[in-house]
Coordinates of C-alpha atoms in Angstrom, one line a residue:
X1 CA 25.6 12.5 1.7
X2 CA 23.9 15.6 -0.3
X3 CA 20.3 16.0 0.5
X4 CA 19.1 15.7 -3.1
X5 CA 20.4 12.1 -2.6
X6 CA 18.6 12.0 0.9
X7 CA 15.4 13.0 -0.6
X8 CA 15.6 10.5 -3.4
X9 CA 15.9 7.6 -1.0
X10 CA 13.0 8.4 1.1
X11 CA 11.1 9.0 -2.0
X12 CA 12.0 5.8 -3.1
X13 CA 11.3 4.0 0.5
X14 CA 7.6 6.1 0.5
X15 CA 6.9 4.7 -2.2
X16 CA 7.9 1.1 -2.3
X17 CA 5.7 1.5 1.0
X18 CA 3.0 3.0 -0.5
X19 CA 3.1 0.3 -2.9
X20 CA 3.1 -2.1 -0.3
X21 CA -0.1 -0.9 1.6
X22 CA -2.5 -1.1 -1.8
X23 CA -0.5 -4.8 -2.4
X24 CA -1.6 -5.5 1.2
X25 CA -5.2 -4.5 0.6
X26 CA -5.8 -5.6 -2.8
X27 CA -4.2 -9.0 -1.7
X28 CA -6.6 -9.7 1.5
X29 CA -9.5 -9.1 -1.0
X30 CA -8.8 -11.9 -3.2
X31 CA -8.7 -15.8 -3.2
X32 CA -5.6 -16.1 -4.8
X33 CA -4.0 -17.0 -1.3
X34 CA -4.2 -21.2 -1.7
X35 CA -4.7 -22.9 -5.3
X36 CA -4.9 -26.9 -5.3
X37 CA -6.6 -30.0 -6.3
X38 CA -8.6 -32.4 -4.0
X39 CA -9.0 -36.0 -4.8
X40 CA -12.0 -37.6 -3.9
X41 CA -11.1 -40.5 -1.9
X42 CA -14.2 -42.6 -1.5
X43 CA -15.0 -42.3 -5.5
X44 CA -11.7 -43.3 -6.6
X45 CA -11.6 -46.1 -4.2
X46 CA -15.4 -47.7 -4.8
X47 CA -14.3 -48.1 -9.0
X48 CA -10.7 -48.8 -7.7
X49 CA -9.5 -45.4 -10.4
X50 CA -6.0 -45.8 -11.5
X51 CA -4.0 -44.1 -14.0
X52 CA -6.5 -41.6 -16.3
X53 CA -9.2 -42.5 -14.8
X54 CA -8.0 -40.9 -11.3
X55 CA -8.4 -37.6 -13.2
X56 CA -12.3 -37.9 -13.1
X57 CA -12.0 -38.0 -9.1
X58 CA -9.5 -35.0 -9.1
X59 CA -11.4 -31.3 -8.0
X60 CA -10.3 -27.9 -7.7
X61 CA -10.0 -25.4 -4.8
X62 CA -9.0 -22.0 -4.3
X63 CA -9.8 -19.7 -1.4
X64 CA -8.3 -16.2 0.2
X65 CA -8.9 -15.2 3.7
X66 CA -12.5 -14.6 3.2
X67 CA -14.3 -16.8 0.6
X68 CA -13.4 -19.5 -2.1
X69 CA -14.6 -21.9 -4.0
X70 CA -13.9 -25.6 -5.0
X71 CA -14.9 -27.9 -7.5
X72 CA -15.4 -31.3 -6.6
X73 CA -14.8 -34.3 -9.3
X74 CA -16.6 -37.3 -8.1
X75 CA -16.5 -39.4 -11.7
X76 CA -20.4 -37.2 -12.5
X77 CA -18.4 -34.0 -14.0
X78 CA -17.3 -31.0 -11.9
X79 CA -20.0 -29.4 -9.5
X80 CA -18.6 -25.9 -8.5
X81 CA -19.6 -24.3 -4.8
X82 CA -18.7 -21.2 -3.3
X83 CA -18.1 -20.8 0.2
X84 CA -17.6 -18.0 2.7
X85 CA -14.9 -18.4 5.8
X86 CA -17.7 -16.1 7.7
X87 CA -20.3 -17.6 9.1
X88 CA -19.9 -21.0 7.0
X89 CA -16.6 -22.2 8.3
X90 CA -15.9 -20.8 11.4
X91 CA -16.7 -23.9 13.2
X92 CA -14.6 -26.3 11.4
X93 CA -11.0 -23.7 10.9
X94 CA -8.8 -22.4 13.6
X95 CA -10.3 -19.4 13.4
X96 CA -8.1 -17.6 16.4
X97 CA -5.1 -18.3 13.9
X98 CA -7.4 -17.2 10.8
X99 CA -8.3 -13.8 12.7
X100 CA -5.2 -13.0 13.5
X101 CA -3.8 -13.5 9.9
X102 CA -6.8 -10.6 9.2
X103 CA -5.8 -8.6 12.0
X104 CA -1.8 -8.3 11.1
X105 CA -3.1 -7.9 7.6
X106 CA -4.6 -4.9 8.8
X107 CA -1.7 -4.0 10.9
X108 CA 0.6 -4.1 8.3
X109 CA -1.2 -2.1 5.9
X110 CA -1.7 0.7 8.2
X111 CA 2.0 0.9 9.2
X112 CA 3.0 0.6 5.4
X113 CA 0.9 3.6 4.8
X114 CA 2.4 5.3 8.5
X115 CA 5.9 4.4 7.2
X116 CA 5.3 6.1 3.5
X117 CA 3.9 9.5 5.0
X118 CA 7.1 9.5 7.3
X119 CA 9.4 9.0 4.8
X120 CA 7.6 11.9 2.2
X121 CA 7.8 13.9 5.4
X122 CA 11.4 13.6 6.0
X123 CA 11.9 14.0 2.3
X124 CA 10.2 17.1 1.6
X125 CA 10.1 18.7 5.2
X126 CA 12.1 19.3 8.2
X127 CA 12.9 15.9 9.9
X128 CA 11.2 15.8 13.9
X129 CA 13.1 14.2 16.7
X130 CA 12.0 11.2 17.8
X131 CA 9.3 9.3 16.4
X132 CA 9.3 11.6 13.4
X133 CA 13.2 11.1 12.4
X134 CA 15.4 8.3 12.2
X135 CA 13.9 6.3 14.9
X136 CA 10.5 6.4 13.7
X137 CA 11.5 5.6 10.0
X138 CA 13.1 2.2 11.7
X139 CA 10.3 1.4 13.8
X140 CA 7.6 1.6 11.4
X141 CA 9.7 -0.6 8.8
X142 CA 10.4 -3.0 11.3
X143 CA 7.0 -3.0 12.9
X144 CA 5.9 -3.9 8.9
X145 CA 8.3 -6.2 8.7
X146 CA 7.8 -7.9 11.3
X147 CA 3.6 -8.1 10.7
X148 CA 4.4 -9.6 7.2
X149 CA 6.7 -12.5 8.6
X150 CA 3.8 -13.3 11.1
X151 CA 1.3 -13.0 8.2
X152 CA 2.9 -15.7 6.4
X153 CA 3.9 -18.1 9.7
X154 CA 0.3 -18.0 10.8
X155 CA -1.3 -18.6 7.4
X156 CA 1.3 -21.4 6.8
X157 CA 0.6 -23.0 9.7
X158 CA -3.1 -22.8 9.2
X159 CA -2.4 -24.5 5.9
X160 CA 0.1 -27.4 6.0
X161 CA -0.7 -28.2 10.2
X162 CA -4.1 -27.8 10.5
X163 CA -4.8 -29.3 7.2
X164 CA -7.4 -26.1 6.1
X165 CA -8.2 -27.4 2.7
X166 CA -8.9 -30.8 3.6
X167 CA -11.5 -29.4 5.9
X168 CA -12.5 -27.0 3.6
X169 CA -12.9 -29.6 0.7
X170 CA -15.1 -32.2 3.6
X171 CA -17.5 -29.3 4.4
X172 CA -21.0 -30.1 4.5
X173 CA -19.6 -33.5 2.8
X174 CA -21.6 -36.6 4.2
X175 CA -21.2 -40.0 2.1
X176 CA -17.6 -38.6 0.4
X177 CA -14.1 -38.5 2.1
X178 CA -11.5 -35.4 0.0
X179 CA -7.9 -35.5 0.3
X180 CA -5.7 -32.9 -0.8
X181 CA -3.9 -34.0 -3.8
X182 CA -1.7 -30.9 -4.7
X183 CA -1.7 -27.4 -3.1
X184 CA 1.0 -24.2 -3.2
X185 CA 0.5 -20.6 -2.4
X186 CA -1.3 -19.0 -4.7
X187 CA 0.0 -14.9 -6.0
X188 CA -1.3 -13.2 -2.8
X189 CA 0.4 -15.1 -0.2
X190 CA 3.6 -14.2 -2.0
X191 CA 2.7 -10.6 -2.5
X192 CA 2.7 -10.5 1.5
X193 CA 6.1 -12.2 1.3
X194 CA 7.8 -9.2 -1.8
X195 CA 6.3 -6.4 1.0
X196 CA 8.2 -7.6 4.2
X197 CA 11.2 -8.0 2.2
X198 CA 10.3 -4.5 1.0
X199 CA 10.6 -3.1 4.3
X200 CA 13.6 -4.7 5.1
X201 CA 15.1 -2.9 2.3
X202 CA 13.8 0.3 3.3
X203 CA 15.5 0.0 6.9
X204 CA 18.7 -0.6 4.4
X205 CA 17.5 3.1 2.8
X206 CA 17.6 4.4 5.9
X207 CA 20.7 3.2 7.0
X208 CA 22.3 4.2 3.1
X209 CA 21.0 8.0 3.7
X210 CA 23.2 8.4 6.6
X211 CA 21.2 7.4 9.6
X212 CA 22.5 5.4 12.6
X213 CA 20.7 2.7 13.5
X214 CA 18.4 4.2 16.7
X215 CA 19.8 2.0 19.6
X216 CA 23.3 2.8 18.5
X217 CA 25.7 5.4 20.4
X218 CA 29.3 6.2 20.0
X219 CA 32.0 5.4 22.9
X220 CA 34.0 8.2 21.8
X221 CA 31.1 10.9 22.4
X222 CA 30.3 9.3 26.1
X223 CA 34.5 9.3 27.2
X224 CA 34.8 13.3 26.1
X225 CA 31.4 13.8 28.0
X226 CA 32.5 12.3 30.6
X227 CA 35.8 14.1 30.4
X228 CA 34.2 17.7 30.6
X229 CA 31.8 16.5 33.4
X230 CA 35.2 16.3 35.8
X231 CA 36.9 19.0 34.1
X232 CA 33.8 21.0 36.0

């Protein structure tokens, strides 16, 4: 492949990696990971609410990795409440999973930046061997893509398996019990998915530029080398 096309491919991959790093950093600081509605089951049961009356007992909730807000509805109008995971909710959430999600987000940002730097270096400089050359580009893309997948798996398990929304909704609620009425992942969660796909795409771009996969060796070259050794 001509050098100009390789430079264009590496520049594209570098820009994509940089955009993923910035997008992940922005996603970590938002409250747009999960959005949903919560039902005040106690209040609805007391008045036997159904149909249109049930909407008076359905509040809203949204949260991210560090903070969020909920609006509780128990028939007397909405009452907003701001909360923080650290240290308010640390005792009721699966803290190890939550901290792991934040840690992998940090690793994703770091390796996306590292990958962007090496892509640009390979585009405008003389590529080194080992970790600065094709092997390094595959490595940074693989680590970043793996971190993105782990973030989605861990956070999904925290929300769906450990019922994170219900735990948040019932935080400091003594007389009322809240149930999750609906919940869906919001923009920041899907940003992580897009970033994972982008890093996988970067690995394909490296292959498109003409680099072989790092652990593949030609059988013919090994046979020829062995024959030459026998001659001497």
